[in-house]
């Protein structure tokens, strides 16, 4: 089975026309495309094989929440995955508690959450990565009271390795595997045992995709910057099919 590729376009591209060209270049069954909200429907209409992901969700189902989009609304337009807890959303105000509500809201609507966890540069340098991630995981799963048949995804995304961070540093497959193993062990001791899938994100591109995806502990990649370049994403998809 190929590895999973999440193409997180963030606030890109600028026009629908560009988005559709990119969607066609990214169209493969192992891919979930996470375009900006306004492009979701049109992307869905042009892809034949890729799944649809949302970059965020609000945790209330409906009501007077201007600008918010709910999990049930996303489900109704065919969204299969929702990214929650991305470091860029955390920076804009999402606390661990808010992330927990979003995770629960996605699962309640039958959408697979992709929970992003990762330590900051300071935490990394101070040797506090494990502690930081433990807290994010602990709170994120704290609101779940029943098992779900869906398999949530945990994306290990060290913030210091995200390509758009000032002075981003490349992570190594060795560290990514170590951290994913750590997360797996931690998650095997949580109160509500569940099946989970583990992926890596942080400057994955056409050149280094193989070094991450060949690792059996890494079941896929969340790709930001490189997912905006047709040739890059095509090569990453080819690599995903080799493992
Ligand atoms: C991300 O934003 O989640 C990400 C992994 O981005 P990039 O691939 O650009 O580092």
Coordinates of N, CA and C and ligand atoms in Angstrom, one line a residue:
X1 N 0.8 -1.2 0.0 CA 0.0 0.0 0.0 C 0.9 1.3 0.0
X2 N 0.6 2.2 -0.9 CA 1.5 3.4 -0.9 C 1.3 4.2 0.4
X3 N 2.3 5.0 0.6 CA 2.2 5.9 1.8 C 1.3 7.0 1.5
X4 N 0.8 7.6 2.6 CA -0.2 8.7 2.5 C 0.5 10.1 2.3
X5 N 0.0 10.8 1.4 CA 0.6 12.2 1.2 C -0.5 13.2 1.4
X6 N -0.3 14.1 2.4 CA -1.3 15.2 2.6 C -0.6 16.4 2.0
X7 N -1.3 17.0 1.0 CA -0.8 18.2 0.3 C -1.5 19.4 1.0
X8 N -0.8 20.0 1.9 CA -1.3 21.2 2.6 C -0.9 22.5 1.9
X9 N -1.9 23.0 1.2 CA -1.6 24.2 0.4 C -1.5 25.5 1.2
X10 N -2.0 25.5 2.4 CA -2.1 26.7 3.2 C -2.9 27.8 2.5
X11 N -2.4 29.0 2.6 CA -3.2 30.1 1.9 C -2.7 30.3 0.5
X12 N -2.7 29.2 -0.3 CA -2.2 29.2 -1.6 C -3.1 28.3 -2.5
X13 N -3.1 28.4 -3.8 CA -2.6 29.5 -4.6 C -3.6 30.6 -4.6
X14 N -3.3 31.7 -5.3 CA -4.2 32.9 -5.2 C -5.5 32.7 -6.0
X15 N -5.4 32.0 -7.1 CA -6.6 31.9 -8.0 C -7.1 30.4 -8.0
X16 N -8.4 30.3 -8.4 CA -9.0 29.0 -8.5 C -8.4 28.3 -9.7
X17 N -8.1 29.1 -10.8 CA -7.5 28.5 -12.0 C -6.2 27.8 -11.6
X18 N -5.4 28.4 -10.9 CA -4.1 27.8 -10.5 C -4.4 26.6 -9.6
X19 N -5.4 26.7 -8.7 CA -5.7 25.6 -7.8 C -6.1 24.3 -8.6
X20 N -6.8 24.5 -9.6 CA -7.3 23.4 -10.4 C -6.2 22.7 -11.2
X21 N -5.2 23.5 -11.7 CA -4.1 22.9 -12.3 C -3.2 22.1 -11.3
X22 N -3.1 22.6 -10.2 CA -2.3 21.9 -9.1 C -3.0 20.7 -8.7
X23 N -4.3 20.8 -8.6 CA -5.1 19.6 -8.1 C -5.0 18.4 -9.1
X24 N -5.0 18.8 -10.4 CA -4.9 17.7 -11.4 C -3.5 17.1 -11.3
X25 N -2.5 17.9 -11.1 CA -1.1 17.3 -11.0 C -0.9 16.5 -9.7
X26 N -1.8 16.7 -8.7 CA -1.6 15.9 -7.5 C -2.6 14.8 -7.3
X27 N -3.3 14.5 -8.4 CA -4.4 13.5 -8.3 C -4.0 12.1 -8.3
X28 N -4.0 11.5 -7.1 CA -3.6 10.1 -7.0 C -4.3 9.6 -5.7
X29 N -4.6 8.2 -5.7 CA -5.4 7.7 -4.6 C -4.7 7.9 -3.2
X30 N -3.4 8.0 -3.2 CA -2.7 8.0 -1.9 C -2.6 9.5 -1.4
X31 N -3.2 10.4 -2.2 CA -3.1 11.8 -1.8 C -4.4 12.4 -1.2
X32 N -4.2 13.2 -0.2 CA -5.4 14.1 0.2 C -4.9 15.5 0.0
X33 N -5.7 16.2 -0.7 CA -5.4 17.6 -1.0 C -6.2 18.5 0.0
X34 N -5.4 19.4 0.6 CA -6.0 20.3 1.6 C -5.9 21.8 1.0
X35 N -6.8 22.1 0.2 CA -6.8 23.5 -0.4 C -7.4 24.5 0.6
X36 N -7.3 25.8 0.3 CA -8.1 26.8 1.1 C -9.6 26.4 0.9
X37 N -10.4 26.8 1.9 CA -11.8 26.4 1.9 C -12.6 26.8 0.6
X38 N -12.4 28.0 0.0 CA -13.2 28.3 -1.1 C -13.0 27.4 -2.3
X39 N -11.9 26.7 -2.3 CA -11.6 25.8 -3.5 C -12.0 24.4 -3.3
X40 N -12.5 24.0 -2.1 CA -12.8 22.6 -1.8 C -13.7 22.0 -2.9
X41 N -14.8 22.6 -3.2 CA -15.8 22.0 -4.1 C -15.3 21.9 -5.5
X42 N -14.6 22.9 -6.0 CA -14.0 22.8 -7.3 C -12.9 21.8 -7.4
X43 N -12.1 21.7 -6.4 CA -11.0 20.7 -6.4 C -11.7 19.3 -6.5
X44 N -12.7 19.1 -5.6 CA -13.4 17.8 -5.6 C -13.9 17.5 -7.0
X45 N -14.4 18.5 -7.7 CA -15.0 18.2 -9.0 C -13.9 17.8 -10.1
X46 N -12.7 18.3 -9.9 CA -11.7 17.9 -11.0 C -10.9 16.7 -10.6
X47 N -10.8 16.3 -9.4 CA -9.9 15.1 -9.1 C -10.7 13.9 -9.2
X48 N -10.0 12.8 -9.7 CA -10.7 11.5 -9.9 C -10.4 10.6 -8.8
X49 N -9.2 10.8 -8.2 CA -8.7 9.7 -7.2 C -8.3 10.3 -5.9
X50 N -7.8 11.5 -5.9 CA -7.3 12.1 -4.6 C -8.5 12.3 -3.6
X51 N -8.2 12.3 -2.3 CA -9.2 12.6 -1.3 C -9.1 14.1 -1.0
X52 N -10.1 14.6 -0.3 CA -10.1 16.0 0.1 C -9.9 16.2 1.6
X53 N -9.0 17.1 1.9 CA -8.8 17.4 3.3 C -9.1 18.9 3.6
X54 N -9.5 19.2 4.8 CA -9.6 20.6 5.2 C -8.4 21.0 6.1
X55 N -8.1 22.3 6.0 CA -6.9 22.7 6.7 C -7.2 23.0 8.2
X56 N -8.5 23.1 8.5 CA -8.9 23.5 9.9 C -10.4 23.3 10.0
X57 N -10.9 23.4 11.2 CA -12.4 23.3 11.4 C -12.7 24.1 12.7
X58 N -14.0 24.4 12.8 CA -14.4 25.0 14.1 C -15.2 23.9 14.8
X59 N -15.2 24.0 16.1 CA -15.7 22.8 16.8 C -17.2 22.8 17.1
X60 N -17.8 24.0 16.9 CA -19.3 24.1 17.1 C -19.9 23.6 15.8
X61 N -21.0 22.9 15.9 CA -21.7 22.3 14.7 C -22.3 23.3 13.8
X62 N -23.0 24.4 14.4 CA -23.6 25.4 13.5 C -23.9 26.6 14.5
X63 N -24.3 27.7 13.9 CA -24.7 28.8 14.7 C -24.1 30.1 14.4
X64 N -24.1 31.0 15.4 CA -23.7 32.4 15.2 C -22.2 32.5 15.5
X65 N -21.4 32.0 14.5 CA -19.9 32.0 14.6 C -19.3 32.4 13.3
X66 N -19.4 33.7 13.1 CA -19.1 34.3 11.8 C -17.7 33.9 11.4
X67 N -17.6 33.4 10.2 CA -16.3 33.0 9.6 C -15.9 31.5 9.9
X68 N -16.7 30.9 10.7 CA -16.4 29.5 11.1 C -17.0 28.5 10.1
X69 N -16.3 27.3 10.1 CA -16.7 26.2 9.2 C -16.8 24.9 10.1
X70 N -17.9 24.2 10.0 CA -18.0 23.1 10.9 C -17.7 21.8 10.3
X71 N -17.4 20.8 11.1 CA -17.1 19.4 10.6 C -18.2 18.9 9.7
X72 N -19.5 19.1 10.2 CA -20.6 18.6 9.4 C -20.7 19.2 8.0
X73 N -20.4 20.5 8.0 CA -20.4 21.2 6.7 C -19.3 20.6 5.8
X74 N -18.1 20.3 6.4 CA -17.0 19.8 5.6 C -17.4 18.4 5.1
X75 N -18.0 17.6 6.0 CA -18.4 16.3 5.6 C -19.4 16.3 4.5
X76 N -20.3 17.3 4.5 CA -21.3 17.4 3.4 C -20.7 17.8 2.1
X77 N -19.5 18.3 2.0 CA -18.9 18.6 0.7 C -17.8 17.6 0.4
X78 N -17.8 16.5 1.1 CA -17.0 15.3 0.7 C -15.6 15.4 1.3
X79 N -15.4 16.1 2.4 CA -14.1 16.1 3.0 C -13.8 14.8 3.8
X80 N -12.7 14.2 3.6 CA -12.3 12.9 4.3 C -11.4 13.1 5.5
X81 N -10.6 14.2 5.4 CA -9.6 14.4 6.5 C -9.7 15.9 6.9
X82 N -9.4 16.1 8.2 CA -9.3 17.5 8.7 C -7.9 17.7 9.5
X83 N -7.2 18.6 9.1 CA -5.9 18.9 9.8 C -6.3 19.7 11.1
X84 N -5.9 19.3 12.2 CA -6.1 20.0 13.5 C -4.8 20.2 14.2
X85 N -4.7 21.4 14.8 CA -3.5 21.6 15.6 C -2.2 21.9 14.8
X86 N -2.4 22.4 13.6 CA -1.2 22.8 12.8 C -0.5 23.9 13.6
X87 N 0.8 23.9 13.6 CA 1.5 24.9 14.4 C 1.1 26.3 13.9
X88 N 0.8 26.5 12.6 CA 0.4 27.8 12.2 C -1.0 28.3 12.8
X89 N -1.8 27.3 13.0 CA -3.1 27.6 13.7 C -2.9 27.8 15.2
X90 N -2.0 27.0 15.7 CA -1.7 27.2 17.2 C -1.1 28.6 17.4
X91 N -0.3 29.1 16.5 CA 0.3 30.4 16.6 C -0.8 31.5 16.5
X92 N -1.9 31.2 15.8 CA -3.0 32.1 15.7 C -4.0 32.0 16.8
X93 N -3.7 31.2 17.8 CA -4.5 31.2 19.0 C -5.1 29.8 19.4
X94 N -4.9 28.8 18.6 CA -5.5 27.5 19.0 C -4.7 26.9 20.1
X95 N -5.3 26.8 21.3 CA -4.7 26.2 22.4 C -4.8 24.6 22.3
X96 N -4.2 23.9 23.2 CA -4.3 22.5 23.2 C -5.8 22.1 23.5
X97 N -6.5 22.9 24.3 CA -7.9 22.6 24.6 C -8.8 22.8 23.4
X98 N -8.5 23.8 22.6 CA -9.3 24.1 21.4 C -9.0 22.9 20.4
X99 N -7.7 22.5 20.3 CA -7.4 21.4 19.4 C -8.1 20.2 19.8
X100 N -8.3 19.9 21.1 CA -9.0 18.8 21.6 C -10.5 18.8 21.1
X101 N -11.1 20.0 21.1 CA -12.5 20.1 20.7 C -12.6 19.9 19.2
X102 N -11.6 20.4 18.4 CA -11.6 20.2 17.0 C -11.4 18.7 16.6
X103 N -10.6 18.1 17.4 CA -10.3 16.6 17.1 C -11.6 15.8 17.3
X104 N -12.3 16.1 18.4 CA -13.5 15.4 18.7 C -14.6 15.8 17.7
X105 N -14.7 17.0 17.3 CA -15.7 17.4 16.3 C -15.5 16.7 15.0
X106 N -14.3 16.5 14.6 CA -14.0 15.8 13.3 C -14.4 14.4 13.4
X107 N -14.0 13.7 14.5 CA -14.4 12.3 14.7 C -15.9 12.1 14.8
X108 N -16.6 13.0 15.4 CA -18.0 12.9 15.6 C -18.7 13.0 14.3
X109 N -18.1 13.6 13.3 CA -18.7 13.7 11.9 C -18.2 12.6 11.0
X110 N -17.4 11.7 11.5 CA -16.9 10.7 10.6 C -15.7 11.1 9.7
X111 N -15.1 12.2 10.1 CA -13.9 12.7 9.4 C -12.6 12.4 10.1
X112 N -11.6 11.9 9.3 CA -10.4 11.5 10.0 C -9.6 12.7 10.4
X113 N -9.3 12.9 11.6 CA -8.5 14.1 12.0 C -7.0 13.8 11.8
X114 N -6.3 14.8 11.3 CA -4.8 14.7 11.2 C -4.3 15.6 12.3
X115 N -3.9 15.1 13.4 CA -3.5 15.9 14.5 C -2.0 16.2 14.4
X116 N -1.7 17.5 14.3 CA -0.3 17.9 14.2 C 0.3 18.2 15.6
X117 N 1.4 17.5 15.9 CA 2.1 17.8 17.1 C 3.6 18.1 16.8
X118 N 4.2 18.9 17.6 CA 5.6 19.2 17.3 C 6.2 20.2 18.3
X119 N 7.4 20.1 18.5 CA 8.1 21.0 19.5 C 8.6 22.2 18.8
X120 N 8.7 23.3 19.6 CA 9.3 24.5 19.0 C 10.8 24.4 18.9
X121 N 11.4 25.4 18.3 CA 12.9 25.3 18.2 C 13.5 25.4 19.6
X122 N 12.9 26.2 20.5 CA 13.5 26.4 21.8 C 13.4 25.1 22.6
X123 N 12.2 24.4 22.5 CA 12.0 23.1 23.2 C 13.0 22.1 22.6
X124 N 13.2 22.1 21.3 CA 14.1 21.2 20.7 C 15.5 21.4 21.2
X125 N 15.9 22.6 21.2 CA 17.3 22.9 21.7 C 17.5 22.6 23.1
X126 N 16.5 22.8 23.9 CA 16.6 22.5 25.4 C 16.3 21.0 25.7
X127 N 16.2 20.2 24.7 CA 16.0 18.7 25.0 C 14.6 18.5 25.6
X128 N 13.6 19.4 25.2 CA 12.3 19.2 25.9 C 11.2 18.8 24.8
X129 N 11.7 18.2 23.7 CA 10.7 17.8 22.7 C 9.7 16.8 23.2
X130 N 10.1 15.8 23.9 CA 9.2 14.7 24.3 C 8.1 15.3 25.2
X131 N 8.5 16.1 26.2 CA 7.6 16.7 27.2 C 6.6 17.6 26.5
X132 N 7.0 18.4 25.5 CA 6.1 19.3 24.8 C 5.1 18.5 24.0
X133 N 5.5 17.4 23.4 CA 4.6 16.6 22.6 C 3.6 15.8 23.5
X134 N 4.2 15.3 24.6 CA 3.3 14.6 25.5 C 2.1 15.4 26.0
X135 N 2.4 16.7 26.2 CA 1.3 17.6 26.7 C 0.3 17.8 25.6
X136 N 0.8 18.0 24.4 CA -0.1 18.3 23.2 C -1.0 17.0 23.0
X137 N -0.4 15.9 23.1 CA -1.2 14.6 22.9 C -2.2 14.4 24.0
X138 N -1.7 14.5 25.2 CA -2.5 14.3 26.4 C -3.8 15.1 26.3
X139 N -3.7 16.4 26.0 CA -4.9 17.3 26.0 C -5.7 17.0 24.8
X140 N -5.1 16.8 23.6 CA -5.8 16.6 22.4 C -6.8 15.4 22.5
X141 N -6.4 14.3 23.2 CA -7.2 13.1 23.2 C -8.1 13.1 24.5
X142 N -8.0 14.1 25.3 CA -8.6 14.1 26.6 C -10.2 14.1 26.6
X143 N -10.7 14.6 25.5 CA -12.2 14.7 25.4 C -12.9 13.5 24.8
X144 N -12.1 12.6 24.4 CA -12.7 11.4 23.7 C -13.2 10.4 24.8
X145 N -14.4 10.0 24.7 CA -14.9 9.1 25.8 C -15.3 7.8 25.2
X146 N -15.3 7.6 23.9 CA -15.7 6.3 23.3 C -14.8 6.1 22.2
X147 N -14.5 4.8 21.9 CA -13.7 4.5 20.7 C -14.4 4.8 19.4
X148 N -13.7 5.2 18.4 CA -14.2 5.4 17.1 C -13.6 4.4 16.1
X149 N -14.4 4.1 15.1 CA -13.9 3.1 14.1 C -12.8 3.8 13.2
X150 N -12.9 5.1 13.1 CA -11.9 5.8 12.2 C -10.5 5.7 12.8
X151 N -9.5 5.8 12.0 CA -8.1 5.7 12.5 C -7.5 7.1 12.4
X152 N -7.5 7.9 13.5 CA -6.9 9.2 13.5 C -5.4 9.1 13.1
X153 N -5.0 10.2 12.5 CA -3.6 10.3 12.1 C -2.9 11.3 13.0
X154 N -1.7 10.9 13.4 CA -0.8 11.9 14.1 C 0.3 12.3 13.2
X155 N 0.4 13.6 13.0 CA 1.6 14.1 12.2 C 2.6 14.7 13.1
X156 N 3.8 14.1 13.1 CA 4.9 14.7 13.9 C 5.5 15.8 13.0
X157 N 5.3 17.0 13.5 CA 5.8 18.1 12.7 C 6.6 19.1 13.6
X158 N 7.9 18.8 13.7 CA 8.8 19.7 14.5 C 8.7 21.1 13.9
X159 N 8.3 22.1 14.7 CA 8.1 23.4 14.1 C 9.3 24.0 13.5
X160 N 10.5 23.7 14.0 CA 11.7 24.2 13.5 C 12.1 23.7 12.2
X161 N 11.4 22.6 11.7 CA 11.8 22.0 10.4 C 10.7 22.4 9.3
X162 N 9.7 23.2 9.7 CA 8.7 23.6 8.6 C 9.4 24.6 7.7
X163 N 9.2 24.4 6.4 CA 10.1 25.2 5.5 C 9.9 26.7 5.5
X164 N 8.7 27.1 6.0 CA 8.5 28.6 6.0 C 8.9 29.2 7.3
X165 N 9.4 28.5 8.2 CA 9.9 29.0 9.5 C 11.2 29.8 9.2
X166 N 11.4 30.9 9.8 CA 12.7 31.6 9.6 C 13.8 30.7 10.1
X167 N 14.9 30.5 9.3 CA 16.0 29.6 9.7 C 15.6 28.2 9.9
X168 N 14.7 27.7 9.0 CA 14.2 26.3 9.2 C 15.4 25.4 9.0
X169 N 15.5 24.4 9.8 CA 16.6 23.4 9.7 C 16.0 22.1 9.3
X170 N 16.7 21.4 8.4 CA 16.2 20.1 8.0 C 16.2 19.1 9.1
X171 N 15.1 18.4 9.3 CA 15.1 17.3 10.3 C 15.7 16.1 9.6
X172 N 16.1 15.1 10.4 CA 16.6 13.8 9.9 C 15.6 12.7 10.0
X173 N 15.6 11.8 9.1 CA 14.7 10.6 9.2 C 15.0 9.9 10.6
X174 N 16.2 9.9 11.0 CA 16.5 9.3 12.3 C 15.7 9.9 13.5
X175 N 15.7 11.2 13.5 CA 15.0 11.9 14.6 C 13.5 11.7 14.4
X176 N 13.0 11.8 13.1 CA 11.6 11.6 12.9 C 11.1 10.2 13.3
X177 N 11.9 9.2 13.0 CA 11.6 7.9 13.5 C 11.6 7.8 15.0
X178 N 12.6 8.3 15.6 CA 12.7 8.3 17.1 C 11.5 8.9 17.7
X179 N 11.1 10.1 17.2 CA 10.0 10.8 17.8 C 8.7 10.1 17.5
X180 N 8.5 9.5 16.3 CA 7.3 8.8 16.1 C 7.2 7.5 17.0
X181 N 8.3 6.9 17.2 CA 8.3 5.7 18.1 C 7.9 6.2 19.5
X182 N 8.5 7.3 19.9 CA 8.2 7.9 21.2 C 6.6 8.1 21.3
X183 N 6.1 8.8 20.3 CA 4.6 9.1 20.3 C 3.8 7.8 20.3
X184 N 4.2 6.8 19.5 CA 3.5 5.5 19.5 C 3.5 4.9 20.9
X185 N 4.6 4.9 21.5 CA 4.7 4.3 22.9 C 3.8 5.1 23.8
X186 N 3.9 6.4 23.8 CA 3.1 7.2 24.6 C 1.6 6.9 24.4
X187 N 1.2 6.9 23.1 CA -0.2 6.7 22.8 C -0.7 5.3 23.2
X188 N 0.2 4.3 23.3 CA -0.2 3.0 23.7 C -0.6 2.9 25.2
X189 N -0.3 4.0 25.9 CA -0.6 4.0 27.3 C -1.8 5.0 27.6
X190 N -2.4 5.6 26.6 CA -3.5 6.5 26.9 C -4.7 5.7 27.4
X191 N -5.6 6.4 28.0 CA -6.8 5.7 28.6 C -7.6 5.0 27.6
X192 N -7.8 5.6 26.4 CA -8.7 5.1 25.4 C -7.8 4.5 24.2
X193 N -7.5 3.3 24.3 CA -6.6 2.7 23.2 C -7.3 2.8 21.9
X194 N -6.6 3.2 20.9 CA -7.2 3.2 19.5 C -6.1 3.0 18.5
X195 N -6.5 2.6 17.3 CA -5.6 2.4 16.2 C -5.3 3.8 15.7
X196 N -4.0 4.0 15.4 CA -3.6 5.4 14.9 C -2.6 5.2 13.8
X197 N -2.5 6.2 13.0 CA -1.5 6.2 11.9 C -0.5 7.3 12.1
X198 N 0.7 7.2 11.7 CA 1.7 8.2 12.0 C 2.4 8.7 10.8
X199 N 2.4 10.0 10.6 CA 3.1 10.5 9.4 C 4.1 11.6 9.9
X200 N 4.9 12.1 9.0 CA 5.9 13.1 9.3 C 5.7 14.3 8.4
X201 N 5.9 15.5 9.0 CA 5.9 16.7 8.2 C 7.0 17.7 8.6
X202 N 7.6 18.3 7.6 CA 8.7 19.3 7.9 C 9.6 19.3 6.7
X203 N 9.4 20.2 5.8 CA 10.3 20.4 4.6 C 10.5 19.1 3.8
X204 N 9.4 18.3 3.7 CA 9.6 17.1 2.8 C 9.5 17.6 1.4
X205 N 10.4 17.2 0.5 CA 10.4 17.6 -0.9 C 10.8 16.4 -1.8
X206 N 10.9 16.7 -3.1 CA 11.1 15.6 -4.0 C 12.5 15.0 -3.7
X207 N 13.5 15.7 -3.2 CA 14.8 15.2 -3.0 C 14.9 14.3 -1.7
X208 N 14.2 14.7 -0.7 CA 14.4 14.0 0.6 C 13.2 13.0 0.9
X209 N 12.2 13.0 0.1 CA 11.0 12.2 0.4 C 11.3 10.8 0.6
X210 N 12.2 10.3 -0.2 CA 12.5 8.8 -0.1 C 13.2 8.5 1.3
X211 N 14.0 9.4 1.7 CA 14.7 9.1 3.0 C 13.7 9.0 4.2
X212 N 12.6 9.7 4.1 CA 11.6 9.6 5.2 C 10.6 8.5 4.9
X213 N 10.2 8.4 3.6 CA 9.1 7.5 3.4 C 9.5 6.0 3.3
X214 N 10.8 5.8 3.2 CA 11.3 4.4 3.2 C 11.3 3.8 4.6
X215 N 11.2 4.7 5.6 CA 11.1 4.2 7.0 C 9.8 3.6 7.3
X216 N 9.8 2.4 7.9 CA 8.5 1.7 8.1 C 7.6 2.4 9.1
X217 N 8.2 3.1 10.1 CA 7.5 3.8 11.1 C 6.8 5.1 10.5
X218 N 7.2 5.6 9.4 CA 6.7 6.8 8.8 C 5.7 6.4 7.7
X219 N 4.4 6.5 8.1 CA 3.3 6.0 7.2 C 2.9 7.0 6.1
X220 N 3.5 8.1 6.1 CA 3.1 9.1 5.1 C 3.8 10.4 5.4
X221 N 3.5 11.5 4.6 CA 4.1 12.8 4.8 C 3.0 13.9 4.7
X222 N 3.1 14.9 5.5 CA 2.4 16.1 5.3 C 3.3 17.1 4.6
X223 N 2.9 17.5 3.5 CA 3.8 18.3 2.6 C 3.2 19.7 2.4
X224 N 4.0 20.7 2.8 CA 3.5 22.1 2.6 C 4.1 22.7 1.3
X225 N 5.2 23.4 1.4 CA 5.7 24.1 0.3 C 5.9 23.3 -1.0
X226 N 6.4 22.1 -0.9 CA 6.6 21.3 -2.1 C 5.3 20.9 -2.7
X227 N 4.2 20.9 -2.0 CA 3.0 20.5 -2.6 C 2.4 21.5 -3.6
X228 N 3.1 22.7 -3.6 CA 2.6 23.8 -4.5 C 3.3 23.8 -5.8
X229 N 4.3 22.9 -5.9 CA 5.0 22.8 -7.2 C 4.7 21.5 -7.9
X230 N 4.2 21.6 -9.1 CA 3.7 20.4 -9.8 C 4.7 19.3 -9.9
X231 N 5.9 19.7 -10.3 CA 7.0 18.6 -10.5 C 7.4 18.0 -9.2
X232 N 7.4 18.8 -8.1 CA 7.8 18.3 -6.8 C 6.8 17.3 -6.3
X233 N 5.5 17.7 -6.4 CA 4.5 16.8 -5.8 C 4.4 15.5 -6.6
X234 N 4.5 15.6 -7.9 CA 4.5 14.4 -8.7 C 5.6 13.4 -8.3
X235 N 6.8 13.9 -8.0 CA 7.9 13.1 -7.6 C 7.6 12.5 -6.2
X236 N 7.1 13.3 -5.4 CA 6.8 12.8 -4.0 C 5.7 11.7 -4.1
X237 N 4.8 11.8 -4.9 CA 3.7 10.8 -5.1 C 4.4 9.5 -5.7
X238 N 5.3 9.7 -6.6 CA 6.0 8.5 -7.2 C 6.7 7.8 -6.0
X239 N 7.3 8.6 -5.2 CA 8.1 8.0 -4.1 C 7.1 7.2 -3.1
X240 N 6.0 7.8 -2.9 CA 5.0 7.2 -2.0 C 4.6 5.8 -2.5
X241 N 4.6 5.7 -3.8 CA 4.1 4.4 -4.4 C 5.2 3.4 -4.3
X242 N 6.5 3.8 -4.1 CA 7.5 2.8 -4.0 C 7.6 2.1 -2.6
X243 N 6.9 2.7 -1.6 CA 7.0 2.1 -0.3 C 5.6 1.6 0.3
Ligands
LIG1 C1 3.6 22.1 7.1 O1 3.3 23.3 7.1 O2 2.9 21.3 7.8 C2 4.7 21.6 6.4 C3 5.2 20.4 6.7 O3 5.2 22.5 5.6 P1 6.6 22.3 4.7 O4 6.5 21.0 4.0 O5 6.6 23.5 3.8 O6 7.7 22.3 5.7

